[in-house]
């Protein structure tokens, strides 16, 4: 299954470079018919930004219009004839730089992690969450990282991340239950008991006392007392 992010990661660069190509083509065509400088400046930019609208309109103009521009302008001679190529190169370099910047952004790392989880690629998801946290501290991302660590059996690290998430303000009450389960797996029973009690007294359990997870937490806490 292909995620929306994976589709956009492919489509956006393709759309950018296709728009750059048709924009440079429009500039070359305008030079060929000796269009005024204002048209050389505006038309390629409009074609680049809104190609689905501007390109059909430009094509109609070229098919049915009869340009009467002056034929002997120095701006269209000599090295100026390389202007479309220089323009295309500038757009391509800008596109590559923007793509690299976007790929390293916080949200891009989170999107890649979500895509990796969709394919059950937990190691790639783990790397993406860590890369995101290297850019920005975020309690919710800490919790997601802890979940992946648990899935991969890295329980000690998961405990640390769950605590960092909660201390950072993550409001998910279920952190206490997952943290308790992790601590119990490590044999740290007193700490696990404290977390089971915390979860049993959480807003979630107060709102629904018959919640199976809350019942399990109370049972664990009761067994520990005994």
Short mmCIF file of C-alpha atoms in Angstrom, two decimals:
data_model
loop_
_atom_site.label_atom_id
_atom_site.label_comp_id
_atom_site.label_asym_id
_atom_site.label_seq_id
_atom_site.Cartn_x
_atom_site.Cartn_y
_atom_site.Cartn_z
CA UNK A 1 0.00 0.00 0.00
CA UNK A 2 1.32 3.45 -0.94
CA UNK A 3 0.72 6.26 1.55
CA UNK A 4 -0.42 9.77 0.66
CA UNK A 5 2.99 11.10 1.71
CA UNK A 6 4.82 8.69 -0.60
CA UNK A 7 2.59 9.80 -3.48
CA UNK A 8 3.17 13.47 -2.72
CA UNK A 9 6.92 12.89 -2.31
CA UNK A 10 6.95 11.62 -5.90
CA UNK A 11 4.37 13.95 -7.41
CA UNK A 12 5.57 17.31 -6.05
CA UNK A 13 9.12 17.23 -7.50
CA UNK A 14 7.73 15.94 -10.80
CA UNK A 15 5.15 18.75 -10.91
CA UNK A 16 7.79 21.34 -10.04
CA UNK A 17 10.21 20.31 -12.79
CA UNK A 18 7.42 19.92 -15.35
CA UNK A 19 6.24 23.45 -14.55
CA UNK A 20 9.83 24.69 -14.83
CA UNK A 21 10.19 23.01 -18.26
CA UNK A 22 7.01 24.51 -19.76
CA UNK A 23 7.88 27.90 -18.26
CA UNK A 24 11.34 27.83 -19.89
CA UNK A 25 9.76 26.67 -23.16
CA UNK A 26 7.35 29.63 -23.04
CA UNK A 27 10.29 32.00 -22.47
CA UNK A 28 12.20 30.52 -25.42
CA UNK A 29 9.12 30.86 -27.64
CA UNK A 30 8.59 34.47 -26.59
CA UNK A 31 12.21 35.23 -27.42
CA UNK A 32 11.81 33.62 -30.81
CA UNK A 33 8.88 35.87 -31.72
CA UNK A 34 10.72 38.94 -30.32
CA UNK A 35 8.18 39.63 -27.55
CA UNK A 36 8.57 42.76 -25.36
CA UNK A 37 10.59 42.57 -22.16
CA UNK A 38 7.48 42.82 -20.00
CA UNK A 39 6.03 39.69 -21.60
CA UNK A 40 9.36 37.92 -21.24
CA UNK A 41 9.25 38.70 -17.54
CA UNK A 42 5.62 38.02 -16.71
CA UNK A 43 4.44 35.17 -18.94
CA UNK A 44 7.04 32.53 -17.89
CA UNK A 45 6.40 33.31 -14.20
CA UNK A 46 2.63 32.96 -14.61
CA UNK A 47 3.09 29.74 -16.59
CA UNK A 48 5.33 28.37 -13.83
CA UNK A 49 2.95 29.19 -10.97
CA UNK A 50 -0.35 28.24 -12.64
CA UNK A 51 0.59 26.02 -15.61
CA UNK A 52 -2.81 24.32 -15.86
CA UNK A 53 -4.42 27.73 -16.56
CA UNK A 54 -1.67 29.81 -18.12
CA UNK A 55 -0.29 27.21 -20.54
CA UNK A 56 -3.61 26.56 -22.36
CA UNK A 57 -4.21 30.33 -22.58
CA UNK A 58 -0.71 30.87 -23.97
CA UNK A 59 -1.21 28.05 -26.48
CA UNK A 60 -4.45 29.67 -27.69
CA UNK A 61 -2.65 33.00 -27.98
CA UNK A 62 0.07 31.40 -30.11
CA UNK A 63 -2.37 29.50 -32.30
CA UNK A 64 -4.77 32.31 -33.04
CA UNK A 65 -2.83 35.48 -32.24
CA UNK A 66 -0.74 37.35 -34.76
CA UNK A 67 2.27 38.86 -32.98
CA UNK A 68 3.35 42.23 -34.38
CA UNK A 69 6.39 42.72 -32.21
CA UNK A 70 9.50 44.51 -33.48
CA UNK A 71 11.94 42.10 -35.11
CA UNK A 72 15.29 43.77 -34.37
CA UNK A 73 15.74 44.04 -30.61
CA UNK A 74 19.20 43.66 -29.13
CA UNK A 75 17.69 41.99 -26.09
CA UNK A 76 16.91 38.95 -28.27
CA UNK A 77 20.40 38.65 -29.77
CA UNK A 78 23.83 37.49 -28.69
CA UNK A 79 24.25 35.89 -25.29
CA UNK A 80 20.68 36.89 -24.36
CA UNK A 81 19.57 33.95 -26.47
CA UNK A 82 20.85 31.73 -23.67
CA UNK A 83 18.34 33.32 -21.27
CA UNK A 84 15.82 30.40 -21.39
CA UNK A 85 18.59 27.92 -20.58
CA UNK A 86 19.87 30.05 -17.69
CA UNK A 87 16.30 30.46 -16.45
CA UNK A 88 15.68 26.69 -16.58
CA UNK A 89 18.95 26.02 -14.72
CA UNK A 90 18.07 28.57 -12.02
CA UNK A 91 14.65 26.98 -11.50
CA UNK A 92 16.16 23.50 -11.36
CA UNK A 93 18.76 24.50 -8.76
CA UNK A 94 16.07 26.24 -6.68
CA UNK A 95 13.86 23.15 -6.95
CA UNK A 96 16.63 20.80 -5.80
CA UNK A 97 17.49 23.05 -2.84
CA UNK A 98 13.86 23.39 -1.78
CA UNK A 99 13.34 19.64 -2.10
CA UNK A 100 16.36 18.93 0.10
CA UNK A 101 15.22 21.48 2.69
CA UNK A 102 11.72 20.02 2.72
CA UNK A 103 13.04 16.47 3.08
CA UNK A 104 14.93 17.51 6.23
CA UNK A 105 12.01 19.33 7.85
CA UNK A 106 10.39 18.16 11.10
CA UNK A 107 7.03 17.38 9.47
CA UNK A 108 8.72 15.47 6.65
CA UNK A 109 10.42 13.16 9.16
CA UNK A 110 7.07 12.54 10.88
CA UNK A 111 5.41 11.80 7.55
CA UNK A 112 8.15 9.32 6.66
CA UNK A 113 7.73 7.67 10.05
CA UNK A 114 3.98 7.29 9.45
CA UNK A 115 4.63 5.78 6.03
CA UNK A 116 7.15 3.36 7.55
CA UNK A 117 4.66 2.29 10.23
CA UNK A 118 2.10 1.66 7.50
CA UNK A 119 4.53 -0.87 6.02
CA UNK A 120 5.50 -2.26 9.46
CA UNK A 121 9.02 -0.95 8.95
CA UNK A 122 9.57 -0.09 12.61
CA UNK A 123 13.31 0.53 12.36
CA UNK A 124 12.82 3.17 9.67
CA UNK A 125 10.02 4.73 11.73
CA UNK A 126 12.35 4.79 14.74
CA UNK A 127 15.07 6.56 12.75
CA UNK A 128 12.58 9.10 11.40
CA UNK A 129 11.22 9.94 14.87
CA UNK A 130 14.75 10.41 16.19
CA UNK A 131 15.61 12.65 13.24
CA UNK A 132 12.48 14.74 13.93
CA UNK A 133 13.35 15.08 17.62
CA UNK A 134 16.87 16.17 16.70
CA UNK A 135 15.24 19.18 15.03
CA UNK A 136 12.54 19.95 17.59
CA UNK A 137 11.56 18.69 21.03
CA UNK A 138 7.98 17.41 20.98
CA UNK A 139 6.25 15.36 23.67
CA UNK A 140 3.87 13.59 21.29
CA UNK A 141 6.75 12.51 19.07
CA UNK A 142 8.53 11.19 22.17
CA UNK A 143 5.50 9.02 22.88
CA UNK A 144 5.44 7.69 19.31
CA UNK A 145 9.17 6.95 19.55
CA UNK A 146 8.58 5.06 22.81
CA UNK A 147 5.88 2.95 21.12
CA UNK A 148 8.31 1.98 18.36
CA UNK A 149 11.01 1.14 20.91
CA UNK A 150 8.57 -1.13 22.72
CA UNK A 151 7.67 -2.85 19.46
CA UNK A 152 11.35 -3.49 18.78
CA UNK A 153 11.93 -4.82 22.32
CA UNK A 154 14.09 -1.90 23.45
CA UNK A 155 12.23 -1.63 26.74
CA UNK A 156 14.74 0.38 28.80
CA UNK A 157 14.86 3.10 26.16
CA UNK A 158 11.06 3.02 25.82
CA UNK A 159 10.70 3.69 29.57
CA UNK A 160 12.97 6.73 29.27
CA UNK A 161 11.03 8.09 26.28
CA UNK A 162 7.62 7.53 27.88
CA UNK A 163 8.75 9.53 30.91
CA UNK A 164 10.18 12.30 28.75
CA UNK A 165 6.89 12.43 26.82
CA UNK A 166 4.83 12.72 29.99
CA UNK A 167 7.17 15.26 31.56
CA UNK A 168 7.03 17.22 28.32
CA UNK A 169 3.25 17.59 28.54
CA UNK A 170 1.88 14.71 26.44
CA UNK A 171 -1.77 14.41 27.64
CA UNK A 172 -2.36 10.76 26.67
CA UNK A 173 -3.36 8.98 29.90
CA UNK A 174 -2.48 5.58 28.44
CA UNK A 175 1.23 6.39 28.76
CA UNK A 176 1.00 5.35 32.43
CA UNK A 177 -0.36 1.91 31.51
CA UNK A 178 2.22 1.30 28.79
CA UNK A 179 4.98 2.54 31.06
CA UNK A 180 3.76 0.22 33.84
CA UNK A 181 3.76 -2.75 31.47
CA UNK A 182 7.31 -1.93 30.37
CA UNK A 183 8.52 -1.56 33.95
CA UNK A 184 6.86 -4.85 34.88
CA UNK A 185 8.66 -6.57 32.01
CA UNK A 186 11.93 -5.22 33.39
CA UNK A 187 11.13 -6.58 36.83
CA UNK A 188 10.77 -3.12 38.40
CA UNK A 189 7.56 -4.02 40.23
CA UNK A 190 7.32 -1.11 42.66
CA UNK A 191 7.62 1.43 39.85
CA UNK A 192 5.15 -0.57 37.77
CA UNK A 193 2.64 -0.60 40.65
CA UNK A 194 2.88 3.20 40.98
CA UNK A 195 2.17 3.59 37.26
CA UNK A 196 -0.77 1.17 37.33
CA UNK A 197 -2.24 3.18 40.19
CA UNK A 198 -1.64 6.44 38.33
CA UNK A 199 -3.47 5.08 35.30
CA UNK A 200 -6.36 3.69 37.38
CA UNK A 201 -6.88 7.20 38.78
CA UNK A 202 -6.58 8.96 35.40
CA UNK A 203 -9.37 10.96 33.76
CA UNK A 204 -9.92 8.14 31.28
CA UNK A 205 -10.62 5.58 34.02
CA UNK A 206 -12.73 8.00 36.06
CA UNK A 207 -14.88 8.64 32.99
CA UNK A 208 -15.37 4.94 32.20
CA UNK A 209 -14.77 2.58 35.09
CA UNK A 210 -15.66 -0.43 32.91
CA UNK A 211 -12.91 0.30 30.39
CA UNK A 212 -11.09 -3.06 29.96
CA UNK A 213 -7.67 -1.41 30.20
CA UNK A 214 -8.65 0.37 33.39
CA UNK A 215 -9.99 -2.86 34.86
CA UNK A 216 -6.69 -4.56 33.97
CA UNK A 217 -4.73 -1.75 35.66
CA UNK A 218 -6.82 -2.04 38.84
CA UNK A 219 -6.39 -5.79 38.81
CA UNK A 220 -2.61 -5.44 38.46
CA UNK A 221 -2.51 -2.92 41.28
CA UNK A 222 -4.64 -5.15 43.53
CA UNK A 223 -2.51 -8.23 42.80
CA UNK A 224 0.62 -6.26 43.60
CA UNK A 225 -0.79 -5.23 46.97
CA UNK A 226 -1.51 -8.83 47.79
#
